[in-house]
Amino acid sequence: MESISRISAMLDTARDLTLEAAHSVGSARRVNSRPSNPELPFLQVKKLLDSRNDREILEGLRKVISMMYRSKPCLPFFSSVVKNVASPNIEIKKLVYIYLLHYAESEPDLALLSINTIQKSLTDQNSQVRAMALRVMSGIKVPVISQIVSLAIKRGCADMSPYVRKAAALAIPKCYNLDPNTLPQLLDYLSALLGDKQYFVVGPAVTAFLEVCPDRIDLIHKHYRGLVRKLVDMDEWGQLATLKLMTIYARKCYPIRLRRLKKNKSKGFYEDEGSDDEHDTSREEVQVLDPDLELFLKACKPLLSSRNSAVIVSTARCFLHLGTPEYIDTAIGPLVALLRSPQDIQHIAMYDIVAICLERPKSFVGYASHFLVRSTDTADMSRLKFEVLALIFPHCEPHIKELILSELEHFTRAADITIVQESVRAIGRCAQHDTTASARCLRLLLSQLSSQDGNLVAESLTVIRHLIQQDPQAHVNTVIRLAKNLDTTSNPQARASIIWLVGEFSGLPEEENIAPDVLRILAKGFADESEAAKLQIVLLAAKVYLHYLNRTIPAQQEPVADPPVPQSTQNFQAPLDSAIENGWEEPKPITSDDQPSKPEPEEPPTHPIPLLWTYILHLTRYDTSYDLRDRTRLYRALLANPQSTQLASLLLLAPKPVPHTPSPSENRKGLMIGSSSLVIGVEAAGTNGISGYETLPDWVKEGEEPDPKLRDELGGKEVYGEKKSVPAAQELDKAVAAKGLTKGLAGSFGKERSLDDWLAEEEEEGSEEEDGSTEEETESESEEETDEEEESEGEEESDRLVRR
């Protein structure tokens, strides 16, 4: 009968499998005609959940979970789902736990009914069931069960399975969010989990530490070296959390120590050649790393080969903020290798590369070819690559410089306006950073002025203007060449830049000055110019007229500034009769009439420059631009009195500062690499970064750091990754003590004796036997020595007799 029942059960199972396979095949065929998973009526789903067959319950739970993730109302099934939490089937338990986590907050009373069943699962023989039960219990957001969750975490921390301990570590932040008053208990659990021997338990423990108590650095001291040793074996999430924790820990516990070393200088072939350098006391400061900090940095090096890009970026951040330049150089290659990743990772990695390149551009010189723009790169990616090429340009070899300039010149003819502008600006930054290549860059930019692209010409002229301002005296001929391009240049900004440059050189001698002629030509077509060009024409006219006044009326300004004082005015009380007796006329009292008389009305000017100035004033008087009319009134008021041009000279002819074009990412220099604030930028994120951004703490001052002895590991603790030889006697004693057999041994022998005691007695007996044997050996050896001495004495006496 038993065989028949078994055969019937196997047939039923085979029939169910056949029906399920047929159903799946039929649904796959109908995938294009109708939905593969049609919704069942409420009563039918409830009937499946209330069934006694695990297969039907599993099917019903799948329907409910699919409805739940499609935002369908599933709360009416709560009681039918929760009663299946006691099912021994793991698949059913998983789905029930997922449902509980989703709806426990909205139905806390019904969720509490399943707590007892979940607590029973904490003692299940299957470690996966225990870990799942702990995960679900901590995920039910009901504050009433906070103490129960805390006890479950305590039990999970002492579990033999590392999966359960890992679940306990992940449950600690959830318990803290339920009830912050459980923090003292959770800190004890955290301290135990941080010292766990398994690396995949320590990673979640570090994550929980950063969420619950990131300021309690004192809990890390005794686990520091263990965490560093386990870093390589952790998963990616654990590595990221540990790298973040250790970076903060290093800043708070290791001060910056510098050592002054003599600079290495090559000695001459002869001894006298180095005599001048003997008194040279120049030294350079080198950072000295703490041994524990160096241990951490060395443990981070293997992470540069990680398959996770976030781990590579975090490692590079540790080297940048903690390590020496040698460590930073080791992270450059893996960062550049990320440019072969998908496009989103390339974009973020490029921002990190630019941030490091601002600090150490020399390290990227060997990777210059990796920053050449490809056809698939976006405009933002191209801009970042142009920035890196401009930063490393001064440190490259001549052939690499020529390659970079050729690359930038090629993209000045691109179809995208933003790429054209960025390439021209990059050429200007290259000339600014390397003065030896400024002439080459200037010729390259001047060749772009004949282009039909107005944006290219305008941007090129802006960069040319900055280059000319760096050394104005050497570029007089360049300004003359630019002035000739006014006939062909139509872009308003380009024309405005050229006119401004001509105005800056309007103070040259008359035989070399082209500003009046340029003004005369521009005045003819003033009405057809753009507003930007009109503003610069008015400024040019004011500068030309001011230089004319300074040349023609220089002598009239001196008496006003320093009038001569006659000697007779030194004594105002002298009697007037003495002056009359000497034949002088009676001096008149000093009045206001004696001051320099005002100039008489001048005749209409006949010089071309005043006529041009007057003509420009009349043209702007009736212009439609408010800004232009206001600017003209200002210049006319400044130049109204030809004898007083000091204020006008101060405003119009003041020396201009040399322009310095910073790198576009210069304002992101203080942001941490790998952060969202670095990618978004200061303009969008603000100076303090977006919400949640945390800056690194400052280095601890020397003398305020914690005692390094706190990081010493306990003597009885096994060190992770190291083999430790333990005597067999010690292991046996521990096993005997653990099973409580020491009391029985003490009762039988009258005294508690360990295996070491027994072995010690045997060693004593053996030593006594050895002592007896050694005494006999020493007696025999002494007898042999006496016999040898007697024989030697007899031989000596026979020798004496023979000699006689």
PDB file of N, CA and C in Angstrom, residues 236-264:
ATOM      1  N   GLU A 236      32.055  45.452  -2.181  1.00  0.00           N
ATOM      2  CA  GLU A 236      32.234  46.838  -2.623  1.00  0.00           C
ATOM      3  C   GLU A 236      31.589  47.839  -1.674  1.00  0.00           C
ATOM      4  N   TRP A 237      30.388  47.503  -1.175  1.00  0.00           N
ATOM      5  CA  TRP A 237      29.710  48.437  -0.270  1.00  0.00           C
ATOM      6  C   TRP A 237      30.474  48.572   1.038  1.00  0.00           C
ATOM      7  N   GLY A 238      30.988  47.470   1.540  1.00  0.00           N
ATOM      8  CA  GLY A 238      31.796  47.541   2.756  1.00  0.00           C
ATOM      9  C   GLY A 238      33.092  48.303   2.544  1.00  0.00           C
ATOM     10  N   GLN A 239      33.709  48.140   1.379  1.00  0.00           N
ATOM     11  CA  GLN A 239      34.939  48.883   1.088  1.00  0.00           C
ATOM     12  C   GLN A 239      34.681  50.383   1.024  1.00  0.00           C
ATOM     13  N   LEU A 240      33.580  50.779   0.412  1.00  0.00           N
ATOM     14  CA  LEU A 240      33.260  52.205   0.330  1.00  0.00           C
ATOM     15  C   LEU A 240      33.038  52.800   1.727  1.00  0.00           C
ATOM     16  N   ALA A 241      32.302  52.085   2.560  1.00  0.00           N
ATOM     17  CA  ALA A 241      32.055  52.587   3.916  1.00  0.00           C
ATOM     18  C   ALA A 241      33.347  52.637   4.726  1.00  0.00           C
ATOM     19  N   THR A 242      34.182  51.614   4.589  1.00  0.00           N
ATOM     20  CA  THR A 242      35.434  51.576   5.355  1.00  0.00           C
ATOM     21  C   THR A 242      36.397  52.671   4.897  1.00  0.00           C
ATOM     22  N   LEU A 243      36.479  52.911   3.594  1.00  0.00           N
ATOM     23  CA  LEU A 243      37.345  53.978   3.087  1.00  0.00           C
ATOM     24  C   LEU A 243      36.898  55.338   3.604  1.00  0.00           C
ATOM     25  N   LYS A 244      35.600  55.550   3.631  1.00  0.00           N
ATOM     26  CA  LYS A 244      35.094  56.820   4.156  1.00  0.00           C
ATOM     27  C   LYS A 244      35.408  56.965   5.643  1.00  0.00           C
ATOM     28  N   LEU A 245      35.197  55.889   6.396  1.00  0.00           N
ATOM     29  CA  LEU A 245      35.467  55.939   7.836  1.00  0.00           C
ATOM     30  C   LEU A 245      36.943  56.166   8.112  1.00  0.00           C
ATOM     31  N   MET A 246      37.810  55.460   7.392  1.00  0.00           N
ATOM     32  CA  MET A 246      39.244  55.578   7.651  1.00  0.00           C
ATOM     33  C   MET A 246      39.794  56.936   7.233  1.00  0.00           C
ATOM     34  N   THR A 247      39.196  57.558   6.228  1.00  0.00           N
ATOM     35  CA  THR A 247      39.624  58.905   5.848  1.00  0.00           C
ATOM     36  C   THR A 247      39.319  59.899   6.960  1.00  0.00           C
ATOM     37  N   ILE A 248      38.124  59.797   7.525  1.00  0.00           N
ATOM     38  CA  ILE A 248      37.775  60.685   8.642  1.00  0.00           C
ATOM     39  C   ILE A 248      38.631  60.368   9.867  1.00  0.00           C
ATOM     40  N   TYR A 249      38.843  59.079  10.116  1.00  0.00           N
ATOM     41  CA  TYR A 249      39.645  58.673  11.277  1.00  0.00           C
ATOM     42  C   TYR A 249      41.076  59.195  11.159  1.00  0.00           C
ATOM     43  N   ALA A 250      41.645  59.119   9.956  1.00  0.00           N
ATOM     44  CA  ALA A 250      43.026  59.582   9.774  1.00  0.00           C
ATOM     45  C   ALA A 250      43.145  61.075  10.000  1.00  0.00           C
ATOM     46  N   ARG A 251      42.150  61.833   9.557  1.00  0.00           N
ATOM     47  CA  ARG A 251      42.206  63.284   9.767  1.00  0.00           C
ATOM     48  C   ARG A 251      42.118  63.650  11.248  1.00  0.00           C
ATOM     49  N   LYS A 252      41.406  62.842  12.022  1.00  0.00           N
ATOM     50  CA  LYS A 252      41.196  63.158  13.433  1.00  0.00           C
ATOM     51  C   LYS A 252      42.251  62.573  14.358  1.00  0.00           C
ATOM     52  N   CYS A 253      43.044  61.638  13.855  1.00  0.00           N
ATOM     53  CA  CYS A 253      43.974  60.922  14.737  1.00  0.00           C
ATOM     54  C   CYS A 253      45.434  61.037  14.332  1.00  0.00           C
ATOM     55  N   TYR A 254      45.728  61.510  13.116  1.00  0.00           N
ATOM     56  CA  TYR A 254      47.116  61.602  12.673  1.00  0.00           C
ATOM     57  C   TYR A 254      47.439  63.044  12.308  1.00  0.00           C
ATOM     58  N   PRO A 255      48.310  63.709  13.032  1.00  0.00           N
ATOM     59  CA  PRO A 255      48.699  65.072  12.648  1.00  0.00           C
ATOM     60  C   PRO A 255      49.674  65.058  11.476  1.00  0.00           C
ATOM     61  N   ILE A 256      49.760  66.193  10.808  1.00  0.00           N
ATOM     62  CA  ILE A 256      50.716  66.331   9.703  1.00  0.00           C
ATOM     63  C   ILE A 256      52.100  66.555  10.288  1.00  0.00           C
ATOM     64  N   ARG A 257      53.025  65.711   9.916  1.00  0.00           N
ATOM     65  CA  ARG A 257      54.415  65.854  10.365  1.00  0.00           C
ATOM     66  C   ARG A 257      55.291  66.072   9.139  1.00  0.00           C
ATOM     67  N   LEU A 258      56.094  67.110   9.198  1.00  0.00           N
ATOM     68  CA  LEU A 258      56.969  67.467   8.091  1.00  0.00           C
ATOM     69  C   LEU A 258      58.420  67.326   8.508  1.00  0.00           C
ATOM     70  N   ARG A 259      59.243  66.926   7.590  1.00  0.00           N
ATOM     71  CA  ARG A 259      60.678  66.786   7.836  1.00  0.00           C
ATOM     72  C   ARG A 259      61.429  67.585   6.773  1.00  0.00           C
ATOM     73  N   ARG A 260      62.392  68.357   7.232  1.00  0.00           N
ATOM     74  CA  ARG A 260      63.189  69.182   6.328  1.00  0.00           C
ATOM     75  C   ARG A 260      64.395  68.383   5.849  1.00  0.00           C
ATOM     76  N   LEU A 261      64.500  68.243   4.546  1.00  0.00           N
ATOM     77  CA  LEU A 261      65.597  67.502   3.948  1.00  0.00           C
ATOM     78  C   LEU A 261      66.365  68.404   2.992  1.00  0.00           C
ATOM     79  N   LYS A 262      67.658  68.127   2.874  1.00  0.00           N
ATOM     80  CA  LYS A 262      68.468  68.893   1.940  1.00  0.00           C
ATOM     81  C   LYS A 262      68.105  68.503   0.515  1.00  0.00           C
ATOM     82  N   LYS A 263      68.127  69.485  -0.341  1.00  0.00           N
ATOM     83  CA  LYS A 263      67.864  69.235  -1.744  1.00  0.00           C
ATOM     84  C   LYS A 263      69.050  68.526  -2.387  1.00  0.00           C
ATOM     85  N   ASN A 264      68.776  67.554  -3.172  1.00  0.00           N
ATOM     86  CA  ASN A 264      69.842  66.821  -3.855  1.00  0.00           C
ATOM     87  C   ASN A 264      70.367  67.636  -5.022  1.00  0.00           C
TER      88      ASN A 264
END
